[in-house]
Amino acid sequence: MSKRIEVTDLDVYYSRFLAVQNVSLTIEPRTVTAFIGPSGCGKSTLLRTLNRMHEVVPGARVEGRVLIDGDDLYAPDVDPVLVRRQVGMVFQRPNPFPTMSIRENVLAGVRLNNRRMPRADADDLVERSLASANLWNEVKDRLNLPGSSLSGGQQQRLCIARAVAVAPDVLLMDEPCSALDPISTLAIEDLIEELKQQYTIVIVTHNMQQASRVSDRTAFFNISGAGTPGTLIEYDDTATIFSRPSVQATEDYVSGKFG
Amino acid sequence: MTTDTARRGGIRLGDRVFAGSAATAGALILIVLAAVAVFLIAQSLPALGAGPGELPGTAQNFWVYVWPLVFGTIWSAFLALLVATPLSIGIALFISHYAPRRLAQALGYVIDLLAAVPSVVFGLWGIVVLAPFVQPMYSWLVANLGWIPLFAGPVSGTGRTVLTASVVLAVMVLPIMTAICREVFLQAPRLHEEAALALGATRWEMIRMAVLPFARAGIVSAIMLGLGRALGETMAVAMVLSPALVVNMFLLTSINPNTIAANIALQFPEATGVSVNALIASGLVLFLVTLGINMIARYIVGRRRAFSGANA
């Protein structure tokens, strides 16, 4: 289920603007990798290139390679739609479909595969997915209420349930807790710890404590100024990044001198 | 303190002026509506009690007189919407989610221009261009599919049938419906569109998951506005059809039901006495039909309010 991601010499462009330059890193299966760095350093952009979601912006393109278990994500015959079925994503703001019930939200991705699922299987999948998102006990009596009736933290866990329901290989999280209160944030962080048993997880976060709490490896990105491309400064074990980083800029950032 | 003295005097002058003018504007709508209703009802009363001989034609009473017109109005508007609704949703989706930006802008401009064409011109187009153009198709339909009651013969030799009138109506209501649908589709939250795409939805699947459900209420509004225009539209029907006072659903024959608005336009110049009241009363009926349809639409939109996305 979980797979290794290899990024080699990746440049990301928005039309002619180079947003991220020359990134190479390898993400191991069943680990949590955190992308940290100041705003505009390209960490979200890089995250989105891992499931080709950056392509929803007209003119966005990449040079370089992204391999998932050796398969090139950007090979000419690869359909981005199929990539996104393997690489799930959780967004900054919880975005359950407001026109669907909680149950329908969980099944939304599965239904896309045109699988006519027997009701019992669907019930089972809904329960398993919600349980793995630590949400089952809170919503099991109101599965037919709209997803937007839940609290922000519950909505975000519903989005995680929706993402894991399609059994992806990789789970990308783009600042999943930035719109949540501390208690909900804690719930999501606990969840990430559990999900790591099954999935390769990449998380973008502005919260350095969060990065140090949840991740095994941390990548620090930076820009030298406005309008310049973001680059990968340092990529190492999280403990190393936060205790004795090898680059001065990393130390300045994680100790709160800037950013 | 200047602000204190201003506050002590109650609400500030600017606020008071604005609140007053807004309330006046709101009240004015109600007053105009009430005035129209009072006029219609007062002028209708003589016709409602009129007996045989007083009314136009051979009608025994007002309801016998007005029923074919009500039917014709709803039937032609229904046919027009049947054509216009899928078309306008399709065009709006193309503009909002498929076309490159330049093409979308140009297309939106053309659609808006279409709204500015006077209805007389559409009527002329219906008579001169559309009717002769579709007549051979009508002949074919009657010859080959005549066993379907809708397409029963004899076929109209001129092509000026209720179907032609409805197509003209459809073209007329298309711009307003497309414009509303486009606006609603553009407002579909990007957040939810991305959620669908990230689940591995194709563009069409994304539209079905995140755009159309969100736009449901807006689409109903667009249909209602289109319906309102189709119900009340006078010239297109009056020019295309040579109507009869009948109730039938044949699309392709030369015996076609008339609509209320077209009937008023055609009959009013020669009407005298109670006939005038009968025409005004038919206007009242049109008013009530439109009101009823709008209320049904409100009910449909309101039924699934919790799932509307307004609380997201």
Coordinates of C-alpha atoms in Angstrom, one line a residue:
Chain A
M1 CA 0.0 0.0 0.0
S2 CA 2.7 2.5 0.8
K3 CA 5.3 3.5 -1.6
R4 CA 8.7 5.2 -2.0
I5 CA 8.8 8.6 -3.6
E6 CA 11.9 9.7 -5.4
V7 CA 12.2 13.3 -6.6
T8 CA 15.1 14.1 -8.9
D9 CA 16.3 17.5 -10.1
L10 CA 12.7 18.9 -10.0
D11 CA 12.0 22.4 -11.3
V12 CA 8.4 23.7 -11.1
Y13 CA 7.2 26.6 -13.3
Y14 CA 4.1 28.6 -13.3
S15 CA 4.2 29.7 -16.9
R16 CA 7.6 31.4 -17.1
F17 CA 8.0 31.9 -13.3
L18 CA 10.3 29.4 -11.7
A19 CA 8.7 28.6 -8.4
V20 CA 10.8 25.7 -7.1
Q21 CA 14.3 24.9 -8.3
N22 CA 16.3 21.8 -8.4
V23 CA 14.8 19.7 -5.7
S24 CA 16.0 16.1 -5.1
L25 CA 14.8 14.0 -2.2
T26 CA 13.7 10.5 -1.4
I27 CA 10.8 9.7 0.8
E28 CA 10.7 6.2 2.3
P29 CA 7.5 4.2 2.6
R30 CA 5.7 4.2 6.0
T31 CA 7.3 7.4 7.1
V32 CA 6.0 10.9 7.8
T33 CA 8.0 13.6 6.0
A34 CA 7.4 17.2 6.9
F35 CA 8.0 20.1 4.5
I36 CA 8.8 23.3 6.5
G37 CA 9.9 26.8 5.5
P38 CA 8.7 30.4 5.3
S39 CA 5.7 31.4 3.2
G40 CA 6.3 31.4 -0.6
C41 CA 9.2 29.0 -0.4
G42 CA 7.4 26.5 -2.7
K43 CA 6.7 23.7 -0.2
S44 CA 3.0 23.5 -1.0
T45 CA 3.8 23.8 -4.7
L46 CA 6.3 20.9 -4.4
L47 CA 3.7 18.9 -2.5
R48 CA 1.2 19.4 -5.2
T49 CA 3.6 18.1 -7.9
L50 CA 3.5 14.8 -6.1
N51 CA 0.0 14.1 -7.3
R52 CA 0.0 16.6 -10.2
M53 CA -2.5 18.9 -8.5
H54 CA -0.4 21.8 -9.5
E55 CA -1.7 21.3 -13.0
V56 CA -5.1 22.8 -12.1
V57 CA -3.3 26.2 -12.4
P58 CA -3.0 27.0 -16.2
G59 CA 0.6 27.1 -17.3
A60 CA 2.0 25.1 -14.4
R61 CA 4.6 22.5 -15.5
V62 CA 7.6 20.6 -14.1
E63 CA 11.0 19.6 -15.3
G64 CA 12.8 16.7 -13.7
R65 CA 11.5 13.4 -12.4
V66 CA 9.1 12.2 -9.7
L67 CA 9.1 8.4 -9.3
I68 CA 6.7 6.5 -7.1
D69 CA 8.1 3.0 -6.6
G70 CA 10.0 3.5 -9.8
D71 CA 7.1 4.6 -11.9
D72 CA 7.5 8.0 -13.5
L73 CA 4.6 10.3 -12.5
Y74 CA 5.2 12.5 -15.5
A75 CA 5.7 9.9 -18.2
P76 CA 3.8 10.9 -21.3
D77 CA 1.3 8.0 -21.1
V78 CA 0.4 8.7 -17.4
D79 CA -3.1 10.1 -16.8
P80 CA -3.0 12.7 -13.9
V81 CA -6.5 11.4 -12.9
L82 CA -5.1 8.0 -12.2
V83 CA -2.1 9.5 -10.3
R84 CA -4.5 11.3 -8.0
R85 CA -6.3 8.0 -7.3
Q86 CA -3.1 6.6 -5.9
V87 CA -1.9 9.7 -4.2
G88 CA -4.5 11.1 -1.8
M89 CA -4.6 14.7 -0.6
V90 CA -5.9 16.6 2.4
F91 CA -6.2 20.3 2.1
Q92 CA -5.6 23.3 4.3
R93 CA -9.2 24.1 4.9
P94 CA -11.6 21.2 5.5
N95 CA -13.5 20.7 2.3
P96 CA -16.1 17.9 2.6
F97 CA -18.7 18.2 -0.2
P98 CA -21.5 20.3 1.4
T99 CA -24.1 18.7 -0.9
M100 CA -23.3 15.2 0.3
S101 CA -24.0 13.4 3.6
I102 CA -21.2 12.2 5.8
R103 CA -21.6 8.7 4.3
E104 CA -21.6 10.0 0.7
N105 CA -18.6 12.0 1.4
V106 CA -16.6 9.0 2.5
L107 CA -17.7 7.1 -0.6
A108 CA -17.2 9.9 -3.0
G109 CA -13.8 8.7 -4.3
V110 CA -14.8 5.1 -4.4
R111 CA -17.9 5.9 -6.5
L112 CA -15.6 7.6 -9.1
N113 CA -14.1 4.2 -10.0
N114 CA -17.6 3.2 -11.2
R115 CA -17.6 0.4 -8.8
R116 CA -21.2 -0.6 -8.2
M117 CA -20.6 -1.6 -4.6
P118 CA -23.1 -3.8 -2.7
R119 CA -24.6 -1.9 0.1
A120 CA -23.0 -4.1 2.8
D121 CA -19.5 -3.5 1.4
A122 CA -20.2 0.2 1.2
D123 CA -21.3 0.2 4.9
D124 CA -18.2 -1.7 5.8
L125 CA -15.9 0.7 3.9
V126 CA -17.6 3.7 5.5
E127 CA -17.1 2.3 9.0
R128 CA -13.5 1.3 8.3
S129 CA -12.5 4.6 6.8
L130 CA -14.2 6.7 9.5
A131 CA -12.7 4.4 12.1
S132 CA -9.2 4.9 10.7
A133 CA -9.8 8.6 10.8
N134 CA -10.9 8.3 14.5
L135 CA -14.3 9.7 13.6
W136 CA -16.6 6.7 13.6
N137 CA -17.7 6.9 17.2
E138 CA -18.6 10.6 16.8
V139 CA -20.7 10.3 13.6
K140 CA -22.0 6.7 13.5
D141 CA -25.5 7.8 14.5
R142 CA -25.7 10.6 11.9
L143 CA -24.2 9.3 8.7
N144 CA -26.9 10.9 6.7
L145 CA -26.5 14.4 7.9
P146 CA -24.6 16.8 5.7
G147 CA -20.8 16.8 6.0
S148 CA -20.9 20.5 6.7
S149 CA -22.8 19.9 9.9
L150 CA -19.7 18.7 11.6
S151 CA -17.1 20.9 13.5
G152 CA -14.0 22.0 11.7
G153 CA -11.8 19.3 13.2
Q154 CA -14.4 16.6 12.5
Q155 CA -14.7 17.9 8.9
Q156 CA -11.0 17.6 8.5
R157 CA -11.0 14.0 9.8
L158 CA -13.9 13.3 7.4
C159 CA -11.7 14.6 4.6
I160 CA -9.0 12.2 5.8
A161 CA -11.5 9.3 5.9
R162 CA -12.6 10.3 2.3
A163 CA -8.9 10.2 1.2
V164 CA -8.1 6.9 2.8
A165 CA -11.3 5.2 1.6
V166 CA -9.9 4.8 -1.9
A167 CA -6.8 3.1 -0.4
P168 CA -4.1 5.4 -1.8
D169 CA -0.4 4.6 -1.7
V170 CA 0.6 8.0 -0.5
L171 CA -1.2 10.7 1.6
L172 CA -0.3 14.3 1.1
M173 CA -1.4 16.9 3.7
D174 CA -1.2 20.6 2.9
E175 CA -1.2 22.3 6.3
P176 CA -4.0 20.1 7.5
C177 CA -4.3 21.7 10.9
S178 CA -3.8 25.4 10.2
A179 CA -7.6 26.1 10.3
L180 CA -8.1 24.0 13.5
D181 CA -8.1 24.6 17.2
P182 CA -5.4 23.0 19.4
I183 CA -7.6 20.0 20.5
S184 CA -8.6 19.2 17.0
T185 CA -5.0 19.6 15.9
L186 CA -3.9 17.1 18.5
A187 CA -6.5 14.6 17.2
I188 CA -5.2 14.9 13.7
E189 CA -1.6 14.5 14.8
D190 CA -2.5 11.3 16.7
L191 CA -4.2 10.2 13.6
I192 CA -1.1 10.8 11.4
E193 CA 0.9 8.7 13.8
E194 CA -1.5 5.8 13.2
L195 CA -1.9 6.3 9.5
K196 CA 1.9 6.0 9.1
Q197 CA 1.6 2.3 9.7
Q198 CA -0.1 2.0 6.3
Y199 CA 0.7 5.0 4.3
T200 CA 3.6 7.1 3.1
I201 CA 2.7 10.6 4.4
V202 CA 4.0 14.0 3.4
I203 CA 2.8 17.0 5.4
V204 CA 3.4 20.7 4.8
T205 CA 3.3 22.6 8.0
H206 CA 3.9 26.1 9.2
N207 CA 4.1 24.8 12.8
M208 CA 7.5 23.7 13.7
Q209 CA 6.4 22.0 16.9
Q210 CA 4.0 20.0 14.7
A211 CA 6.8 19.0 12.4
S212 CA 8.9 17.9 15.3
R213 CA 6.1 16.0 16.9
V214 CA 4.7 14.1 13.9
S215 CA 7.5 13.6 11.3
D216 CA 10.4 11.2 10.9
R217 CA 12.2 13.3 8.3
T218 CA 12.0 17.0 7.7
A219 CA 12.8 19.0 4.6
F220 CA 13.5 22.7 5.0
F221 CA 12.9 25.0 2.1
N222 CA 13.8 28.7 1.7
I223 CA 13.9 31.5 -0.8
S224 CA 16.6 34.1 -1.1
G225 CA 14.1 36.9 -1.8
A226 CA 10.7 37.7 -3.3
G227 CA 10.4 36.5 -6.9
T228 CA 13.2 34.0 -6.6
P229 CA 12.6 30.3 -6.7
G230 CA 12.3 28.2 -3.6
T231 CA 15.0 25.6 -3.0
L232 CA 15.6 22.7 -0.7
I233 CA 18.1 23.8 1.9
E234 CA 18.3 20.7 4.1
Y235 CA 16.7 17.3 4.3
D236 CA 17.5 15.0 7.2
D237 CA 16.0 13.2 10.2
T238 CA 13.7 15.4 12.1
A239 CA 15.7 15.1 15.3
T240 CA 18.8 16.2 13.4
I241 CA 17.1 19.2 11.8
F242 CA 15.8 20.4 15.1
S243 CA 18.8 19.8 17.2
R244 CA 22.0 20.2 15.1
P245 CA 21.2 21.2 11.5
S246 CA 24.1 21.4 9.2
V247 CA 23.0 24.7 7.5
Q248 CA 22.9 28.0 9.3
A249 CA 19.6 29.1 7.7
T250 CA 17.9 25.9 9.0
E251 CA 19.0 26.6 12.5
D252 CA 17.9 30.2 12.2
Y253 CA 14.5 29.1 11.0
V254 CA 13.8 26.3 13.5
S255 CA 15.0 28.4 16.4
G256 CA 12.6 31.2 15.3
K257 CA 15.1 33.8 14.2
F258 CA 13.1 34.4 11.0
G259 CA 10.0 33.1 9.2
Chain B
M1 CA -16.2 65.0 21.4
T2 CA -17.8 65.4 18.0
T3 CA -18.6 61.8 17.6
D4 CA -20.3 61.7 21.0
T5 CA -22.6 64.6 20.1
A6 CA -23.4 63.0 16.8
R7 CA -24.3 59.7 18.5
R8 CA -26.3 61.4 21.2
G9 CA -28.7 62.6 18.5
G10 CA -29.6 59.1 17.7
I11 CA -28.7 57.5 14.3
R12 CA -26.5 59.6 12.0
L13 CA -28.1 61.5 9.2
G14 CA -26.4 59.5 6.5
D15 CA -27.6 56.2 8.0
R16 CA -31.1 57.6 8.3
V17 CA -31.2 58.7 4.7
F18 CA -29.9 55.4 3.5
A19 CA -32.2 53.3 5.6
G20 CA -35.1 55.5 4.6
S21 CA -34.4 55.2 0.8
A22 CA -33.8 51.5 1.1
A23 CA -37.1 51.0 2.9
T24 CA -38.9 53.2 0.4
A25 CA -37.5 51.2 -2.5
G26 CA -38.6 47.9 -0.9
A27 CA -42.0 49.3 -0.1
L28 CA -42.4 50.6 -3.7
I29 CA -42.2 47.1 -5.1
L30 CA -44.9 45.9 -2.8
I31 CA -47.1 48.9 -3.7
V32 CA -46.6 48.4 -7.4
L33 CA -47.4 44.7 -7.1
A34 CA -50.5 45.4 -5.1
A35 CA -51.6 48.1 -7.5
V36 CA -51.2 45.7 -10.4
A37 CA -53.1 43.0 -8.5
V38 CA -55.9 45.4 -7.6
F39 CA -56.3 46.6 -11.2
L40 CA -56.3 43.1 -12.6
I41 CA -58.9 41.9 -10.0
A42 CA -61.2 44.9 -10.4
Q43 CA -61.2 44.8 -14.1
S44 CA -61.6 41.0 -14.2
L45 CA -64.7 40.9 -12.1
P46 CA -67.2 41.6 -14.9
A47 CA -65.7 38.9 -17.1
L48 CA -65.7 36.3 -14.3
G49 CA -69.5 36.5 -14.1
A50 CA -70.2 36.9 -17.8
G51 CA -72.4 34.4 -19.5
P52 CA -72.7 33.1 -23.1
G53 CA -72.8 35.7 -25.8
E54 CA -70.9 38.3 -23.9
L55 CA -67.5 36.7 -24.2
P56 CA -65.4 36.4 -27.4
G57 CA -66.2 33.4 -29.4
T58 CA -68.7 30.8 -28.3
A59 CA -67.4 30.3 -24.8
Q60 CA -70.1 29.4 -22.2
N61 CA -68.3 31.1 -19.4
F62 CA -64.9 32.6 -18.6
W63 CA -63.2 29.4 -17.5
V64 CA -64.1 27.6 -20.7
Y65 CA -62.7 30.6 -22.6
V66 CA -59.4 30.8 -20.7
W67 CA -58.6 27.2 -20.3
P68 CA -57.1 26.6 -23.8
L69 CA -55.1 29.7 -23.4
V70 CA -53.7 28.6 -20.0
F71 CA -52.9 25.2 -21.6
G72 CA -51.2 26.8 -24.6
T73 CA -49.2 29.1 -22.4
I74 CA -47.8 26.4 -20.1
W75 CA -47.4 23.9 -23.0
S76 CA -45.3 26.3 -25.2
A77 CA -43.3 27.5 -22.2
F78 CA -42.6 23.9 -21.1
L79 CA -41.4 23.0 -24.6
A80 CA -39.2 26.0 -24.7
L81 CA -37.6 25.1 -21.4
L82 CA -37.2 21.5 -22.5
V83 CA -35.0 22.9 -25.3
A84 CA -33.4 25.8 -23.5
T85 CA -32.4 24.2 -20.1
P86 CA -29.9 21.6 -21.2
L87 CA -28.6 23.9 -23.8
S88 CA -28.0 26.8 -21.4
I89 CA -26.5 24.6 -18.8
G90 CA -24.2 23.1 -21.4
I91 CA -23.1 26.6 -22.7
A92 CA -22.6 27.9 -19.2
L93 CA -20.5 24.9 -18.3
F94 CA -18.4 25.3 -21.4
I95 CA -17.9 29.0 -20.6
S96 CA -17.1 28.5 -16.9
H97 CA -15.1 25.2 -16.9
Y98 CA -14.0 24.2 -20.4
A99 CA -13.3 27.1 -22.7
P100 CA -10.0 28.9 -22.7
R101 CA -10.4 32.3 -21.1
R102 CA -10.4 34.4 -24.3
L103 CA -13.0 32.2 -26.0
A104 CA -15.1 32.2 -22.8
Q105 CA -15.1 36.0 -22.7
A106 CA -16.1 36.3 -26.4
L107 CA -18.8 33.7 -26.0
G108 CA -20.2 35.4 -22.9
Y109 CA -20.3 38.6 -24.8
V110 CA -22.2 37.0 -27.7
I111 CA -24.7 35.5 -25.3
D112 CA -25.3 38.8 -23.7
L113 CA -25.8 40.4 -27.1
L114 CA -28.5 37.8 -27.8
A115 CA -30.4 39.1 -24.8
A116 CA -30.5 42.5 -26.4
V117 CA -32.2 41.4 -29.6
P118 CA -35.8 42.7 -29.5
S119 CA -38.4 39.9 -29.5
V120 CA -40.1 41.2 -32.7
V121 CA -36.8 40.4 -34.5
F122 CA -36.9 36.9 -33.0
G123 CA -40.5 36.6 -34.2
L124 CA -39.5 37.6 -37.7
W125 CA -36.7 35.2 -37.7
G126 CA -39.1 32.5 -36.6
I127 CA -41.4 33.2 -39.6
V128 CA -38.9 33.9 -42.3
V129 CA -36.0 31.6 -41.5
L130 CA -36.9 28.9 -38.9
A131 CA -40.3 27.9 -40.1
P132 CA -39.4 27.1 -43.7
F133 CA -36.2 25.5 -42.5
V134 CA -37.8 23.0 -40.2
Q135 CA -40.9 22.3 -42.3
P136 CA -39.2 19.4 -44.2
M137 CA -38.1 17.9 -40.9
Y138 CA -41.6 18.1 -39.6
S139 CA -42.9 16.3 -42.7
W140 CA -40.3 13.6 -42.1
L141 CA -41.3 13.2 -38.5
V142 CA -45.0 12.9 -39.3
A143 CA -44.3 10.4 -42.1
N144 CA -41.9 8.2 -40.0
L145 CA -42.8 8.8 -36.4
G146 CA -46.4 9.8 -36.8
W147 CA -47.5 6.9 -34.7
I148 CA -46.2 8.8 -31.6
P149 CA -49.2 11.0 -30.6
L150 CA -47.0 14.1 -30.3
F151 CA -45.9 13.8 -33.9
A152 CA -49.3 13.0 -35.3
G153 CA -50.3 14.6 -38.6
P154 CA -51.5 16.3 -40.7
V155 CA -48.2 18.2 -40.9
S156 CA -48.4 22.0 -41.1
G157 CA -47.4 23.2 -44.6
T158 CA -45.8 26.3 -43.3
G159 CA -43.8 25.0 -40.4
R160 CA -45.5 27.5 -38.2
T161 CA -46.4 25.2 -35.3
V162 CA -46.3 25.3 -31.6
L163 CA -42.9 23.6 -31.8
T164 CA -41.5 26.3 -33.9
A165 CA -42.8 29.0 -31.6
S166 CA -41.3 27.1 -28.7
V167 CA -37.9 26.9 -30.3
V168 CA -38.1 30.7 -30.9
L169 CA -39.0 31.1 -27.2
A170 CA -36.1 28.8 -26.3
V171 CA -33.7 31.0 -28.2
M172 CA -35.1 34.1 -26.4
V173 CA -34.8 32.7 -22.9
L174 CA -31.4 31.2 -23.5
P175 CA -29.3 34.3 -22.8
I176 CA -30.7 35.0 -19.3
M177 CA -30.6 31.3 -18.3
T178 CA -27.1 30.9 -19.6
A179 CA -25.9 34.1 -17.8
I180 CA -27.3 33.0 -14.5
C181 CA -26.0 29.4 -14.8
R182 CA -22.6 30.7 -15.7
E183 CA -22.4 33.0 -12.7
V184 CA -23.5 30.2 -10.4
F185 CA -21.0 27.7 -11.9
L186 CA -18.2 30.3 -11.5
Q187 CA -19.1 30.6 -7.8
A188 CA -18.6 26.9 -7.1
P189 CA -15.9 26.9 -4.4
R190 CA -12.5 26.1 -5.7
L191 CA -11.9 24.2 -2.5
H192 CA -14.5 21.6 -3.4
E193 CA -13.4 21.4 -7.0
E194 CA -9.9 20.6 -5.9
A195 CA -11.3 18.1 -3.4
A196 CA -12.9 16.2 -6.2
L197 CA -9.9 16.5 -8.5
A198 CA -7.6 15.2 -5.7
L199 CA -9.8 12.1 -5.4
G200 CA -9.1 11.3 -9.0
A201 CA -12.1 12.8 -10.6
T202 CA -12.0 13.7 -14.3
R203 CA -13.2 17.2 -15.2
W204 CA -16.7 16.0 -15.9
E205 CA -16.8 14.0 -12.6
M206 CA -15.5 17.0 -10.8
I207 CA -18.4 19.1 -12.3
R208 CA -20.9 16.4 -11.2
M209 CA -19.5 16.2 -7.7
A210 CA -18.7 19.7 -6.8
V211 CA -20.2 22.1 -9.3
L212 CA -23.7 20.9 -10.3
P213 CA -24.9 20.0 -6.8
F214 CA -23.7 23.4 -5.5
A215 CA -25.4 25.2 -8.4
R216 CA -28.7 23.3 -8.0
A217 CA -30.6 26.3 -6.4
G218 CA -29.1 28.6 -9.0
I219 CA -30.1 26.4 -11.9
V220 CA -33.7 26.3 -10.6
S221 CA -33.7 30.1 -10.3
A222 CA -32.4 30.3 -13.9
I223 CA -35.2 28.0 -15.1
M224 CA -37.8 30.0 -13.2
L225 CA -36.6 33.3 -14.8
G226 CA -36.6 31.6 -18.2
L227 CA -40.0 30.2 -17.5
G228 CA -41.3 33.6 -16.4
R229 CA -40.0 35.1 -19.7
A230 CA -41.4 32.3 -21.8
L231 CA -44.8 32.5 -20.1
G232 CA -45.2 36.2 -20.6
E233 CA -43.5 36.5 -24.0
T234 CA -46.0 37.9 -26.5
M235 CA -44.5 38.7 -29.9
A236 CA -42.7 35.5 -30.8
V237 CA -45.8 33.4 -30.4
A238 CA -48.2 36.0 -31.8
M239 CA -46.1 36.3 -35.0
V240 CA -45.3 32.6 -35.5
L241 CA -48.6 31.0 -34.7
S242 CA -52.0 31.4 -36.4
P243 CA -53.7 30.1 -33.4
A244 CA -57.0 28.4 -32.6
L245 CA -58.8 28.1 -29.3
V246 CA -57.9 24.4 -28.8
V247 CA -56.3 22.1 -26.3
N248 CA -54.0 19.6 -28.0
M249 CA -50.5 18.4 -27.7
F250 CA -49.8 17.9 -31.4
L251 CA -46.4 19.5 -32.1
L252 CA -46.5 19.6 -35.9
T253 CA -50.0 20.4 -37.1
S254 CA -51.4 23.7 -38.2
I255 CA -54.0 23.7 -35.4
N256 CA -52.2 25.1 -32.4
P257 CA -53.2 26.4 -29.0
N258 CA -52.6 30.1 -28.4
T259 CA -51.0 31.6 -25.3
I260 CA -52.5 34.2 -22.9
A261 CA -50.1 36.9 -23.8
A262 CA -50.2 36.5 -27.5
N263 CA -54.0 36.3 -27.3
I264 CA -54.2 39.6 -25.5
A265 CA -51.9 41.2 -28.1
L266 CA -53.9 39.9 -31.0
Q267 CA -57.4 40.5 -29.6
F268 CA -57.1 43.7 -27.7
P269 CA -57.3 46.2 -30.6
E270 CA -60.7 44.9 -31.6
A271 CA -62.1 44.0 -28.2
T272 CA -65.1 45.9 -26.7
G273 CA -67.2 45.7 -23.6
V274 CA -66.9 42.5 -21.6
S275 CA -64.3 41.1 -24.0
V276 CA -61.8 43.7 -22.7
N277 CA -62.5 42.5 -19.2
A278 CA -62.1 38.9 -20.3
L279 CA -58.7 39.7 -21.7
I280 CA -57.7 41.4 -18.5
A281 CA -58.9 38.5 -16.5
S282 CA -56.8 36.1 -18.6
G283 CA -53.9 38.4 -17.7
L284 CA -54.8 37.8 -14.0
V285 CA -54.8 34.1 -14.6
L286 CA -51.3 34.4 -16.2
F287 CA -50.2 36.4 -13.1
L288 CA -51.5 33.6 -10.8
V289 CA -49.9 30.8 -12.9
T290 CA -46.5 32.5 -12.8
L291 CA -46.9 33.1 -9.0
G292 CA -47.8 29.4 -8.4
I293 CA -44.9 28.1 -10.5
N294 CA -42.5 30.4 -8.6
M295 CA -43.8 29.2 -5.3
I296 CA -43.3 25.5 -6.3
A297 CA -39.7 26.4 -7.4
R298 CA -39.0 28.0 -4.0
Y299 CA -40.3 24.9 -2.3
I300 CA -38.1 22.7 -4.4
V301 CA -35.0 24.8 -3.6
G302 CA -35.8 25.0 0.1
R303 CA -36.4 21.3 0.6
R304 CA -32.7 20.3 0.8
R305 CA -31.5 23.5 2.3
A306 CA -29.1 21.7 4.7
F307 CA -27.3 20.2 1.8
S308 CA -27.2 23.4 -0.3
G309 CA -23.6 24.3 0.6
A310 CA -24.7 27.7 1.9
N311 CA -23.4 26.7 5.4
A312 CA -20.1 25.3 4.3

